[in-house]
Amino acid sequence: MNDRLTPAFASRSVAVKAGLNHPVIDTDVHVNDYTPVLEDYVQQYGGGQLVDALRKVLGSRFNTRSNGKDWYEQTQQERRHHRTLRSPWWARVTRNTLDLATYTLPELLNERLAEQGADYSVLFPNDVLAPLGAGKEYRQALHRAINHFHADQYRKYSDRLTPVAGIPLHTPQEGIEELEFAVKTLGLKVINIAGGVRRPIPAIAEKYPAAEHPDVARHASYTDFYGIDSEYDYDPFWAKVVELGVPVTTHYGSQGWTGRHSISNYMYNHIGHFADGSQAFAKALFFGGVTRRFPKLRVALLEGGADWGSHVFTHLLDRWEKRNRHAVQNYNPAHADLDLLEDLFHRYGQDLIKGRKLDKATLLRDSLGRSALPHSREPNEDEIDDFALAGIEAPEDIKTRWVDSFYFGSEADDRSVAAAFNDKLNPLGAKVNAIWSSDIGHWDVPDLTEPLAESWDLVEQGVIGPADFKAWVFDNPYRLYTEANPDFFAGTAVQRKLDSGK
């Protein structure tokens, strides 16, 4: 028997855990679906046709295709010709076969949680959002089947493990229907969404219908981030989320976006892509006023780290101070003193004028350049205030609608998490809500017993302090879930530990 399956085995993380006086909550654990049983559930929801739809979408998830071939089937010349995005190769743990089995067998994962050093884990099955790649006729049934499978697989271990429900958001109504089914029927209590929906650009779609020009349709699209500039009013969905007391989570990436579309290098596309994707989604909710209208909405943005949450918070404040509806008048051409401008040109601009006759009427235009000319009409108040929908009247409003609403998943060995806790760097003495996200189950964690110890290494190296560590692995995750649902941890190992005072 592998010595790790014996009571005598103690990992580095077990030693760290023994010295803590608080629980550890892992907000991001990836697990595999055992295909034969998953397909049994899918069969019950839609027969063999739905199983075929699942197999098709799973078979194409990591294969970017052009001209009928995936990246690995194409020659270098074909990749260049079609600009085929480099997709990932091996992405799951395999050599560590014990971990491979752990991520596939719920009972084994539950047993080894203590070895990992966690008291409670939120699980993200790798296929939970796979139905988003299926056709509209299959999407709802696949989501229900997969969510039902996950709910049943982990219900027995609910004191330590809870899987997320995958929720499609092509329309608000679709999201509401699946949210209610997942929460009310299946008893799931965390949801996972994509941070955006790709939609056709109407002007191009009218000229090049997708049925006739599929290649044009594939490339000529934009992303709807559910907030600012959205195709739909998603407020009914956010209202239902708050009503049901469900935290929202996303692992939204940006591979394939401009600047992340290498045809040869996966790492070039990968580094930073979760931060960029989640930033677009979070800013849409902020600038669209979603976090203003729904102050109890709690959103976790995973796998991108917390440092980007810190720098966006800083830049929001910096820009609001310069571009709020009052300060932006500093740049209004109507406020230029033309008499003063003419006088200064006469006094200091003779080398430029060189005998030219100054025309006060065109002097402003000539100084600003034609690209800065006033528009044909005066803007209204909302058009000059980019912070209008967010309702920002003071710096503290930005903190409330950014720092309080969003939680940032930081992996165990991510040294940049220190930015989240740097209240000297962050405006208003704020600390950004970093949440501990081990990401076990993916290629960046070859051994599930290491992440907690790697995070404690940052304390020993002086990167963060012990109080920051506690906030990272317990305080912030606990607040994320309980602010959405005060009873989130009722009956769990976390609540028992808190009740016992140990």
Short mmCIF file of C-alpha atoms in Angstrom, two decimals, residues 332-333 373-384:
data_model
loop_
_atom_site.label_atom_id
_atom_site.label_comp_id
_atom_site.label_asym_id
_atom_site.label_seq_id
_atom_site.Cartn_x
_atom_site.Cartn_y
_atom_site.Cartn_z
CA ASN A 332 -13.83 71.09 -21.65
CA PRO A 333 -12.76 73.38 -24.54
CA LEU A 373 -11.76 69.46 -31.86
CA PRO A 374 -15.10 69.71 -30.06
CA HIS A 375 -17.80 67.36 -31.33
CA SER A 376 -20.79 68.51 -33.33
CA ARG A 377 -22.94 68.65 -30.18
CA GLU A 378 -22.43 69.13 -26.48
CA PRO A 379 -22.35 65.89 -24.43
CA ASN A 380 -24.95 65.26 -21.77
CA GLU A 381 -23.99 64.69 -18.15
CA ASP A 382 -24.08 60.89 -18.36
CA GLU A 383 -21.83 60.90 -21.42
CA ILE A 384 -19.07 62.82 -19.65
#
